[in-house]
Amino acid sequence: MNPSSPLPQADVLNHAGLNRQHVFDLAALPPDLVAPLEPAPHERQLILFGHAGRRLWECVQAEGIHSAHPIDEYSVRTVERWLAQALPQVRSRVVFPGAQRIGLQRLGSLAGWHRAAPFMVGIDSVWGSWFAYRVAILTDTALPPSAPIDNGYPCDSCVNKPCISACPAGALVSGSFNLQACNTGRLAADSNCALGCTARSACPVGAEHRYDESQIRHSAAGSLATIRSYPACP
């Protein structure tokens, strides 16, 4: 959970699965991170919501949402309900999910959530890689900004690095992530990582928080569809 959250009624968010929250003052963020969001004069803060572990997907399943993007739909609806209950006078605007460019991993790094694993997903010593960014809003609030957290970075002390050997496409063997090899491996007819990253699953850190298989397949199906939409090389 997130007991140090500066948000009012954070327990509502935690119970709903959005158990990572961070408040940023826009004035303290790098200008190039803020500019694409085109904040209005009254928008002074950005609140980032994420989930860690299995709870969010359990809530999505319980609500029976069967749209193309059930996690997005549930997460935005949850934040809107929380705003109406906890901060009813606040003006807010959802900037993620949406069409605007937003540097989620940079925000995650500033919050202390994100340091990249070899398989290029954020990781920490508590949750492993089993967390994600779900909603970002701009608000006219004057909440206390969150202090960055530090749950520790497990990859530096990992000796065997099972994620590297577990990748059937060899996308991690060079010491830096090879996106083309990863995509080629996922698109192969006999791929065993099309609907779930074997490198990520091989990582022992935070294994108790590993997503349900149905959530892994759902998320992987979305990214696989994106890869398949890329124009073919000439």
Short mmCIF file of N, CA, C and O in Angstrom, two decimals, residues 14-139:
data_model
loop_
_atom_site.label_atom_id
_atom_site.label_comp_id
_atom_site.label_asym_id
_atom_site.label_seq_id
_atom_site.Cartn_x
_atom_site.Cartn_y
_atom_site.Cartn_z
N ASN A 14 -6.23 2.91 -2.57
CA ASN A 14 -5.51 1.68 -2.28
C ASN A 14 -6.42 0.47 -2.39
O ASN A 14 -6.06 -0.54 -2.99
N HIS A 15 -7.61 0.58 -1.81
CA HIS A 15 -8.55 -0.54 -1.84
C HIS A 15 -8.98 -0.86 -3.27
O HIS A 15 -9.24 -2.02 -3.61
N ALA A 16 -9.05 0.17 -4.10
CA ALA A 16 -9.46 -0.03 -5.50
C ALA A 16 -8.32 -0.50 -6.39
O ALA A 16 -8.53 -0.74 -7.58
N GLY A 17 -7.13 -0.65 -5.82
CA GLY A 17 -6.01 -1.18 -6.59
C GLY A 17 -5.03 -0.15 -7.09
O GLY A 17 -3.96 -0.50 -7.57
N LEU A 18 -5.38 1.14 -7.00
CA LEU A 18 -4.46 2.20 -7.43
C LEU A 18 -3.60 2.60 -6.22
O LEU A 18 -3.73 3.68 -5.67
N ASN A 19 -2.74 1.69 -5.82
CA ASN A 19 -2.04 1.81 -4.56
C ASN A 19 -0.67 2.49 -4.67
O ASN A 19 0.13 2.43 -3.75
N ARG A 20 -0.42 3.15 -5.80
CA ARG A 20 0.76 4.02 -5.91
C ARG A 20 0.26 5.39 -6.34
O ARG A 20 -0.46 5.52 -7.34
N GLN A 21 0.65 6.41 -5.58
CA GLN A 21 0.21 7.78 -5.87
C GLN A 21 1.38 8.72 -5.61
O GLN A 21 2.13 8.53 -4.65
N HIS A 22 1.51 9.72 -6.47
CA HIS A 22 2.58 10.70 -6.29
C HIS A 22 2.10 12.06 -6.77
O HIS A 22 1.55 12.18 -7.87
N VAL A 23 2.32 13.08 -5.94
CA VAL A 23 1.92 14.45 -6.27
C VAL A 23 3.17 15.24 -6.66
O VAL A 23 4.15 15.30 -5.90
N PHE A 24 3.13 15.85 -7.84
CA PHE A 24 4.21 16.71 -8.33
C PHE A 24 3.71 18.15 -8.43
O PHE A 24 2.59 18.39 -8.90
N ASP A 25 4.53 19.11 -8.03
CA ASP A 25 4.30 20.50 -8.40
C ASP A 25 4.81 20.70 -9.82
O ASP A 25 5.97 20.38 -10.13
N LEU A 26 3.96 21.22 -10.71
CA LEU A 26 4.38 21.42 -12.09
C LEU A 26 5.61 22.32 -12.17
O LEU A 26 6.49 22.10 -13.01
N ALA A 27 5.69 23.32 -11.31
CA ALA A 27 6.81 24.26 -11.35
C ALA A 27 8.14 23.59 -11.04
O ALA A 27 9.19 24.11 -11.41
N ALA A 28 8.10 22.44 -10.37
CA ALA A 28 9.33 21.74 -10.01
C ALA A 28 9.74 20.68 -11.03
O ALA A 28 10.82 20.11 -10.91
N LEU A 29 8.89 20.42 -12.00
CA LEU A 29 9.19 19.41 -13.02
C LEU A 29 10.01 20.02 -14.15
O LEU A 29 9.92 21.23 -14.41
N PRO A 30 10.81 19.21 -14.85
CA PRO A 30 11.55 19.71 -16.01
C PRO A 30 10.59 20.32 -17.04
O PRO A 30 9.56 19.71 -17.36
N PRO A 31 10.88 21.51 -17.56
CA PRO A 31 9.97 22.17 -18.49
C PRO A 31 9.61 21.33 -19.71
O PRO A 31 8.48 21.38 -20.18
N ASP A 32 10.57 20.54 -20.22
CA ASP A 32 10.28 19.75 -21.41
C ASP A 32 9.34 18.59 -21.12
O ASP A 32 8.72 18.02 -22.02
N LEU A 33 9.22 18.23 -19.85
CA LEU A 33 8.26 17.20 -19.45
C LEU A 33 6.86 17.77 -19.33
O LEU A 33 5.86 17.09 -19.62
N VAL A 34 6.79 19.03 -18.94
CA VAL A 34 5.50 19.69 -18.72
C VAL A 34 4.91 20.25 -20.02
O VAL A 34 3.70 20.18 -20.24
N ALA A 35 5.75 20.77 -20.90
CA ALA A 35 5.28 21.51 -22.08
C ALA A 35 4.27 20.74 -22.92
O ALA A 35 3.25 21.32 -23.34
N PRO A 36 4.48 19.44 -23.22
CA PRO A 36 3.49 18.74 -24.07
C PRO A 36 2.10 18.64 -23.44
O PRO A 36 1.12 18.39 -24.16
N LEU A 37 2.02 18.82 -22.14
CA LEU A 37 0.72 18.73 -21.45
C LEU A 37 -0.09 20.01 -21.58
O LEU A 37 -1.28 20.01 -21.27
N GLU A 38 0.56 21.09 -22.00
CA GLU A 38 -0.09 22.38 -22.21
C GLU A 38 -0.98 22.76 -21.02
O GLU A 38 -2.19 22.95 -21.15
N PRO A 39 -0.38 22.89 -19.83
CA PRO A 39 -1.21 23.19 -18.65
C PRO A 39 -1.84 24.57 -18.73
O PRO A 39 -1.22 25.53 -19.22
N ALA A 40 -3.05 24.66 -18.25
CA ALA A 40 -3.73 25.95 -18.11
C ALA A 40 -3.15 26.69 -16.92
O ALA A 40 -2.53 26.08 -16.04
N PRO A 41 -3.36 28.01 -16.84
CA PRO A 41 -2.78 28.78 -15.73
C PRO A 41 -3.19 28.26 -14.35
O PRO A 41 -2.41 28.36 -13.40
N HIS A 42 -4.39 27.73 -14.23
CA HIS A 42 -4.84 27.28 -12.91
C HIS A 42 -4.33 25.88 -12.55
O HIS A 42 -4.46 25.46 -11.40
N GLU A 43 -3.74 25.17 -13.50
CA GLU A 43 -3.27 23.81 -13.25
C GLU A 43 -1.87 23.87 -12.66
O GLU A 43 -0.90 24.20 -13.35
N ARG A 44 -1.76 23.53 -11.39
CA ARG A 44 -0.51 23.71 -10.65
C ARG A 44 0.18 22.40 -10.28
O ARG A 44 1.36 22.40 -9.98
N GLN A 45 -0.58 21.32 -10.28
CA GLN A 45 0.00 20.05 -9.85
C GLN A 45 -0.36 18.92 -10.81
O GLN A 45 -1.37 18.99 -11.53
N LEU A 46 0.49 17.90 -10.80
CA LEU A 46 0.22 16.66 -11.53
C LEU A 46 0.18 15.54 -10.51
O LEU A 46 1.10 15.41 -9.69
N ILE A 47 -0.87 14.75 -10.56
CA ILE A 47 -0.98 13.59 -9.67
C ILE A 47 -0.90 12.33 -10.53
O ILE A 47 -1.66 12.16 -11.49
N LEU A 48 0.07 11.48 -10.20
CA LEU A 48 0.30 10.24 -10.92
C LEU A 48 -0.23 9.08 -10.08
O LEU A 48 0.07 8.97 -8.89
N PHE A 49 -1.01 8.23 -10.71
CA PHE A 49 -1.59 7.06 -10.05
C PHE A 49 -1.06 5.81 -10.74
O PHE A 49 -1.03 5.73 -11.97
N GLY A 50 -0.66 4.85 -9.95
CA GLY A 50 -0.22 3.57 -10.50
C GLY A 50 -0.80 2.42 -9.70
O GLY A 50 -1.47 2.63 -8.69
N HIS A 51 -0.54 1.24 -10.18
CA HIS A 51 -0.94 0.07 -9.41
C HIS A 51 0.26 -0.84 -9.25
O HIS A 51 1.16 -0.86 -10.09
N ALA A 52 0.29 -1.58 -8.17
CA ALA A 52 1.32 -2.57 -7.94
C ALA A 52 0.66 -3.84 -7.43
O ALA A 52 -0.21 -3.79 -6.55
N GLY A 53 1.04 -4.97 -7.99
CA GLY A 53 0.47 -6.24 -7.58
C GLY A 53 -0.81 -6.58 -8.30
O GLY A 53 -1.12 -6.04 -9.36
N ARG A 54 -1.60 -7.49 -7.72
CA ARG A 54 -2.75 -8.09 -8.40
C ARG A 54 -4.08 -7.39 -8.15
O ARG A 54 -5.06 -7.65 -8.84
N ARG A 55 -4.14 -6.54 -7.14
CA ARG A 55 -5.43 -6.02 -6.69
C ARG A 55 -6.21 -5.31 -7.79
O ARG A 55 -7.42 -5.51 -7.93
N LEU A 56 -5.55 -4.49 -8.59
CA LEU A 56 -6.27 -3.72 -9.62
C LEU A 56 -7.00 -4.64 -10.58
O LEU A 56 -8.17 -4.42 -10.89
N TRP A 57 -6.31 -5.66 -11.08
CA TRP A 57 -6.93 -6.56 -12.04
C TRP A 57 -8.11 -7.31 -11.41
O TRP A 57 -9.13 -7.54 -12.06
N GLU A 58 -7.98 -7.67 -10.14
CA GLU A 58 -9.09 -8.30 -9.45
C GLU A 58 -10.31 -7.40 -9.44
O GLU A 58 -11.45 -7.85 -9.64
N CYS A 59 -10.08 -6.09 -9.22
CA CYS A 59 -11.18 -5.13 -9.20
C CYS A 59 -11.79 -4.97 -10.60
O CYS A 59 -13.02 -4.86 -10.74
N VAL A 60 -10.94 -4.91 -11.62
CA VAL A 60 -11.44 -4.80 -12.99
C VAL A 60 -12.32 -6.00 -13.32
O VAL A 60 -13.41 -5.86 -13.89
N GLN A 61 -11.85 -7.20 -12.96
CA GLN A 61 -12.63 -8.41 -13.24
C GLN A 61 -13.95 -8.40 -12.48
O GLN A 61 -14.99 -8.80 -13.01
N ALA A 62 -13.90 -7.94 -11.23
CA ALA A 62 -15.12 -7.93 -10.41
C ALA A 62 -16.17 -6.99 -10.97
O ALA A 62 -17.38 -7.24 -10.82
N GLU A 63 -15.74 -5.91 -11.62
CA GLU A 63 -16.70 -4.96 -12.20
C GLU A 63 -17.22 -5.44 -13.55
O GLU A 63 -18.13 -4.83 -14.10
N GLY A 64 -16.65 -6.50 -14.10
CA GLY A 64 -17.16 -7.06 -15.34
C GLY A 64 -17.01 -6.16 -16.54
O GLY A 64 -17.87 -6.14 -17.43
N ILE A 65 -15.91 -5.40 -16.59
CA ILE A 65 -15.68 -4.49 -17.72
C ILE A 65 -15.09 -5.30 -18.88
O ILE A 65 -14.06 -5.94 -18.74
N HIS A 66 -15.74 -5.25 -20.02
CA HIS A 66 -15.31 -6.05 -21.17
C HIS A 66 -15.05 -5.17 -22.39
O HIS A 66 -15.19 -5.61 -23.52
N SER A 67 -14.63 -3.93 -22.17
CA SER A 67 -14.33 -3.04 -23.28
C SER A 67 -12.94 -3.37 -23.82
O SER A 67 -12.23 -4.24 -23.31
N ALA A 68 -12.52 -2.65 -24.86
CA ALA A 68 -11.20 -2.88 -25.45
C ALA A 68 -10.09 -2.52 -24.48
O ALA A 68 -9.00 -3.10 -24.53
N HIS A 69 -10.35 -1.57 -23.59
CA HIS A 69 -9.33 -1.11 -22.65
C HIS A 69 -9.91 -1.09 -21.23
O HIS A 69 -10.10 -0.02 -20.64
N PRO A 70 -10.16 -2.26 -20.67
CA PRO A 70 -10.85 -2.30 -19.37
C PRO A 70 -10.04 -1.70 -18.23
O PRO A 70 -10.62 -1.09 -17.32
N ILE A 71 -8.73 -1.84 -18.25
CA ILE A 71 -7.93 -1.29 -17.16
C ILE A 71 -7.97 0.23 -17.20
O ILE A 71 -8.14 0.89 -16.17
N ASP A 72 -7.82 0.81 -18.40
CA ASP A 72 -7.91 2.26 -18.52
C ASP A 72 -9.27 2.76 -18.06
O ASP A 72 -9.37 3.74 -17.31
N GLU A 73 -10.32 2.09 -18.53
CA GLU A 73 -11.68 2.53 -18.19
C GLU A 73 -11.89 2.47 -16.68
O GLU A 73 -12.40 3.43 -16.08
N TYR A 74 -11.50 1.38 -16.07
CA TYR A 74 -11.67 1.23 -14.63
C TYR A 74 -10.84 2.26 -13.86
O TYR A 74 -11.32 2.88 -12.90
N SER A 75 -9.59 2.45 -14.27
CA SER A 75 -8.69 3.33 -13.54
C SER A 75 -9.16 4.78 -13.58
O SER A 75 -9.17 5.48 -12.56
N VAL A 76 -9.56 5.26 -14.77
CA VAL A 76 -10.05 6.63 -14.88
C VAL A 76 -11.33 6.80 -14.08
O VAL A 76 -11.51 7.79 -13.36
N ARG A 77 -12.22 5.83 -14.18
CA ARG A 77 -13.48 5.90 -13.42
C ARG A 77 -13.20 5.94 -11.92
O ARG A 77 -13.85 6.70 -11.17
N THR A 78 -12.23 5.17 -11.47
CA THR A 78 -11.90 5.13 -10.05
C THR A 78 -11.34 6.47 -9.58
O THR A 78 -11.71 6.98 -8.51
N VAL A 79 -10.46 7.06 -10.37
CA VAL A 79 -9.89 8.37 -10.01
C VAL A 79 -10.98 9.43 -10.00
O VAL A 79 -11.02 10.28 -9.10
N GLU A 80 -11.88 9.40 -10.96
CA GLU A 80 -12.96 10.39 -11.00
C GLU A 80 -13.87 10.25 -9.79
O GLU A 80 -14.31 11.25 -9.20
N ARG A 81 -14.17 9.01 -9.40
CA ARG A 81 -14.99 8.80 -8.20
C ARG A 81 -14.28 9.30 -6.95
O ARG A 81 -14.88 9.91 -6.07
N TRP A 82 -12.98 9.02 -6.88
CA TRP A 82 -12.20 9.49 -5.73
C TRP A 82 -12.17 11.02 -5.68
O TRP A 82 -12.34 11.60 -4.60
N LEU A 83 -11.97 11.66 -6.81
CA LEU A 83 -11.96 13.13 -6.84
C LEU A 83 -13.29 13.69 -6.35
O LEU A 83 -13.33 14.64 -5.55
N ALA A 84 -14.38 13.12 -6.83
CA ALA A 84 -15.70 13.62 -6.43
C ALA A 84 -15.94 13.45 -4.94
O ALA A 84 -16.62 14.26 -4.30
N GLN A 85 -15.35 12.43 -4.36
CA GLN A 85 -15.55 12.14 -2.94
C GLN A 85 -14.56 12.88 -2.06
O GLN A 85 -14.94 13.46 -1.02
N ALA A 86 -13.29 12.91 -2.45
CA ALA A 86 -12.24 13.45 -1.59
C ALA A 86 -11.92 14.91 -1.86
O ALA A 86 -11.54 15.64 -0.92
N LEU A 87 -12.06 15.34 -3.11
CA LEU A 87 -11.70 16.71 -3.49
C LEU A 87 -12.77 17.28 -4.42
O LEU A 87 -12.51 17.59 -5.59
N PRO A 88 -13.99 17.42 -3.92
CA PRO A 88 -15.12 17.77 -4.80
C PRO A 88 -15.02 19.14 -5.46
O PRO A 88 -15.66 19.37 -6.50
N GLN A 89 -14.25 20.06 -4.90
CA GLN A 89 -14.16 21.41 -5.47
C GLN A 89 -12.99 21.56 -6.45
O GLN A 89 -12.83 22.63 -7.05
N VAL A 90 -12.22 20.52 -6.62
CA VAL A 90 -11.00 20.61 -7.41
C VAL A 90 -11.31 20.53 -8.90
O VAL A 90 -12.16 19.75 -9.34
N ARG A 91 -10.63 21.37 -9.66
CA ARG A 91 -10.67 21.27 -11.13
C ARG A 91 -9.55 20.34 -11.57
O ARG A 91 -8.40 20.49 -11.12
N SER A 92 -9.87 19.39 -12.43
CA SER A 92 -8.87 18.41 -12.84
C SER A 92 -9.05 18.06 -14.31
O SER A 92 -10.12 18.25 -14.89
N ARG A 93 -7.99 17.51 -14.87
CA ARG A 93 -8.02 17.10 -16.29
C ARG A 93 -7.14 15.86 -16.45
O ARG A 93 -5.98 15.85 -16.03
N VAL A 94 -7.69 14.82 -17.03
CA VAL A 94 -6.93 13.60 -17.27
C VAL A 94 -6.01 13.80 -18.48
O VAL A 94 -6.47 14.16 -19.56
N VAL A 95 -4.72 13.58 -18.28
CA VAL A 95 -3.76 13.69 -19.38
C VAL A 95 -3.18 12.33 -19.76
O VAL A 95 -2.51 12.19 -20.78
N PHE A 96 -3.40 11.34 -18.94
CA PHE A 96 -3.09 9.95 -19.27
C PHE A 96 -4.07 9.06 -18.55
O PHE A 96 -4.30 9.24 -17.36
N PRO A 97 -4.66 8.08 -19.25
CA PRO A 97 -4.51 7.79 -20.68
C PRO A 97 -5.17 8.87 -21.54
O PRO A 97 -6.14 9.49 -21.14
N GLY A 98 -4.60 9.05 -22.72
CA GLY A 98 -5.12 10.06 -23.63
C GLY A 98 -4.16 10.28 -24.77
O GLY A 98 -3.17 9.57 -24.93
N ALA A 99 -4.46 11.30 -25.55
CA ALA A 99 -3.70 11.55 -26.77
C ALA A 99 -2.43 12.35 -26.53
O ALA A 99 -1.55 12.38 -27.38
N GLN A 100 -2.34 13.02 -25.39
CA GLN A 100 -1.17 13.88 -25.16
C GLN A 100 0.07 13.06 -24.82
O GLN A 100 -0.02 12.01 -24.17
N ARG A 101 1.22 13.54 -25.26
CA ARG A 101 2.48 12.89 -24.92
C ARG A 101 2.80 13.16 -23.46
O ARG A 101 2.72 14.28 -22.99
N ILE A 102 3.18 12.12 -22.76
CA ILE A 102 3.55 12.27 -21.36
C ILE A 102 4.66 11.29 -21.05
O ILE A 102 4.60 10.11 -21.42
N GLY A 103 5.72 11.77 -20.40
CA GLY A 103 6.87 10.93 -20.08
C GLY A 103 6.65 10.15 -18.80
O GLY A 103 7.14 10.52 -17.73
N LEU A 104 5.92 9.04 -18.90
CA LEU A 104 5.56 8.29 -17.71
C LEU A 104 6.78 7.72 -16.99
O LEU A 104 6.87 7.78 -15.76
N GLN A 105 7.73 7.17 -17.74
CA GLN A 105 8.90 6.59 -17.08
C GLN A 105 9.76 7.67 -16.43
O GLN A 105 10.35 7.44 -15.37
N ARG A 106 9.83 8.84 -17.05
CA ARG A 106 10.57 9.94 -16.41
C ARG A 106 9.87 10.38 -15.13
O ARG A 106 10.52 10.63 -14.11
N LEU A 107 8.56 10.47 -15.17
CA LEU A 107 7.83 10.80 -13.95
C LEU A 107 8.05 9.70 -12.90
O LEU A 107 8.25 10.00 -11.71
N GLY A 108 8.01 8.46 -13.35
CA GLY A 108 8.26 7.35 -12.43
C GLY A 108 9.64 7.42 -11.81
O GLY A 108 9.82 7.13 -10.61
N SER A 109 10.63 7.80 -12.60
CA SER A 109 12.00 7.94 -12.06
C SER A 109 12.05 9.04 -11.01
O SER A 109 12.68 8.90 -9.96
N LEU A 110 11.38 10.17 -11.29
CA LEU A 110 11.37 11.28 -10.34
C LEU A 110 10.63 10.90 -9.06
O LEU A 110 10.97 11.38 -7.97
N ALA A 111 9.62 10.03 -9.19
CA ALA A 111 8.87 9.59 -8.01
C ALA A 111 9.63 8.53 -7.22
O ALA A 111 9.27 8.23 -6.08
N GLY A 112 10.67 7.96 -7.83
CA GLY A 112 11.41 6.88 -7.19
C GLY A 112 10.85 5.51 -7.50
O GLY A 112 11.31 4.50 -6.95
N TRP A 113 9.87 5.45 -8.40
CA TRP A 113 9.26 4.16 -8.74
C TRP A 113 10.07 3.38 -9.77
O TRP A 113 10.04 2.16 -9.78
N HIS A 114 10.74 4.09 -10.66
CA HIS A 114 11.24 3.45 -11.89
C HIS A 114 12.75 3.46 -11.98
O HIS A 114 13.38 4.52 -12.01
N ARG A 115 13.33 2.26 -12.01
CA ARG A 115 14.67 2.05 -12.52
C ARG A 115 14.57 0.83 -13.41
O ARG A 115 13.94 -0.17 -13.06
N ALA A 116 15.16 0.88 -14.57
CA ALA A 116 14.90 -0.12 -15.60
C ALA A 116 15.59 -1.44 -15.30
O ALA A 116 16.79 -1.49 -15.00
N ALA A 117 14.82 -2.53 -15.42
CA ALA A 117 15.38 -3.87 -15.42
C ALA A 117 16.02 -4.13 -16.79
O ALA A 117 15.77 -3.38 -17.74
N PRO A 118 16.84 -5.19 -16.92
CA PRO A 118 17.41 -5.49 -18.24
C PRO A 118 16.35 -5.66 -19.32
O PRO A 118 16.61 -5.38 -20.50
N PHE A 119 15.14 -6.11 -18.96
CA PHE A 119 14.07 -6.29 -19.94
C PHE A 119 13.24 -5.02 -20.10
O PHE A 119 12.15 -5.05 -20.67
N MET A 120 13.78 -3.90 -19.61
CA MET A 120 13.27 -2.55 -19.88
C MET A 120 11.90 -2.26 -19.29
O MET A 120 11.14 -1.45 -19.81
N VAL A 121 11.58 -2.92 -18.20
CA VAL A 121 10.40 -2.60 -17.41
C VAL A 121 10.91 -2.07 -16.07
O VAL A 121 11.94 -2.53 -15.57
N GLY A 122 10.21 -1.09 -15.50
CA GLY A 122 10.63 -0.57 -14.21
C GLY A 122 10.60 -1.65 -13.14
O GLY A 122 9.76 -2.55 -13.16
N ILE A 123 11.53 -1.55 -12.19
CA ILE A 123 11.64 -2.59 -11.16
C ILE A 123 12.09 -1.96 -9.85
O ILE A 123 12.81 -0.95 -9.84
N ASP A 124 11.62 -2.52 -8.74
CA ASP A 124 12.19 -2.18 -7.43
C ASP A 124 12.21 -3.44 -6.59
O ASP A 124 11.73 -4.50 -7.00
N SER A 125 12.82 -3.34 -5.40
CA SER A 125 13.04 -4.53 -4.59
C SER A 125 11.80 -5.02 -3.86
O SER A 125 11.81 -6.13 -3.33
N VAL A 126 10.75 -4.20 -3.82
CA VAL A 126 9.52 -4.61 -3.13
C VAL A 126 8.55 -5.28 -4.09
O VAL A 126 8.11 -6.41 -3.87
N TRP A 127 8.21 -4.60 -5.16
CA TRP A 127 7.19 -5.06 -6.08
C TRP A 127 7.77 -5.81 -7.28
O TRP A 127 7.01 -6.35 -8.08
N GLY A 128 9.09 -5.86 -7.41
CA GLY A 128 9.67 -6.40 -8.64
C GLY A 128 9.26 -5.51 -9.80
O GLY A 128 9.25 -4.29 -9.70
N SER A 129 8.88 -6.14 -10.90
CA SER A 129 8.43 -5.37 -12.08
C SER A 129 6.92 -5.36 -12.20
O SER A 129 6.38 -4.91 -13.23
N TRP A 130 6.24 -5.79 -11.15
CA TRP A 130 4.79 -5.98 -11.25
C TRP A 130 4.04 -4.74 -10.78
O TRP A 130 3.28 -4.74 -9.81
N PHE A 131 4.29 -3.65 -11.50
CA PHE A 131 3.54 -2.41 -11.29
C PHE A 131 3.49 -1.66 -12.60
O PHE A 131 4.23 -1.96 -13.54
N ALA A 132 2.57 -0.68 -12.68
CA ALA A 132 2.42 0.06 -13.93
C ALA A 132 1.77 1.42 -13.64
O ALA A 132 1.15 1.63 -12.59
N TYR A 133 1.93 2.31 -14.59
CA TYR A 133 1.31 3.64 -14.53
C TYR A 133 -0.10 3.54 -15.10
O TYR A 133 -0.31 2.92 -16.14
N ARG A 134 -1.06 4.17 -14.43
CA ARG A 134 -2.44 4.00 -14.85
C ARG A 134 -3.14 5.31 -15.21
O ARG A 134 -3.87 5.36 -16.19
N VAL A 135 -2.97 6.37 -14.43
CA VAL A 135 -3.67 7.62 -14.68
C VAL A 135 -2.75 8.77 -14.25
O VAL A 135 -2.02 8.66 -13.27
N ALA A 136 -2.80 9.85 -15.01
CA ALA A 136 -2.16 11.11 -14.59
C ALA A 136 -3.16 12.23 -14.82
O ALA A 136 -3.81 12.29 -15.86
N ILE A 137 -3.29 13.10 -13.82
CA ILE A 137 -4.20 14.23 -13.94
C ILE A 137 -3.47 15.53 -13.59
O ILE A 137 -2.55 15.54 -12.78
N LEU A 138 -3.90 16.61 -14.24
CA LEU A 138 -3.48 17.95 -13.84
C LEU A 138 -4.59 18.54 -12.98
O LEU A 138 -5.78 18.36 -13.28
N THR A 139 -4.21 19.26 -11.93
CA THR A 139 -5.20 19.79 -10.99
C THR A 139 -4.82 21.20 -10.56
O THR A 139 -3.69 21.66 -10.75
#
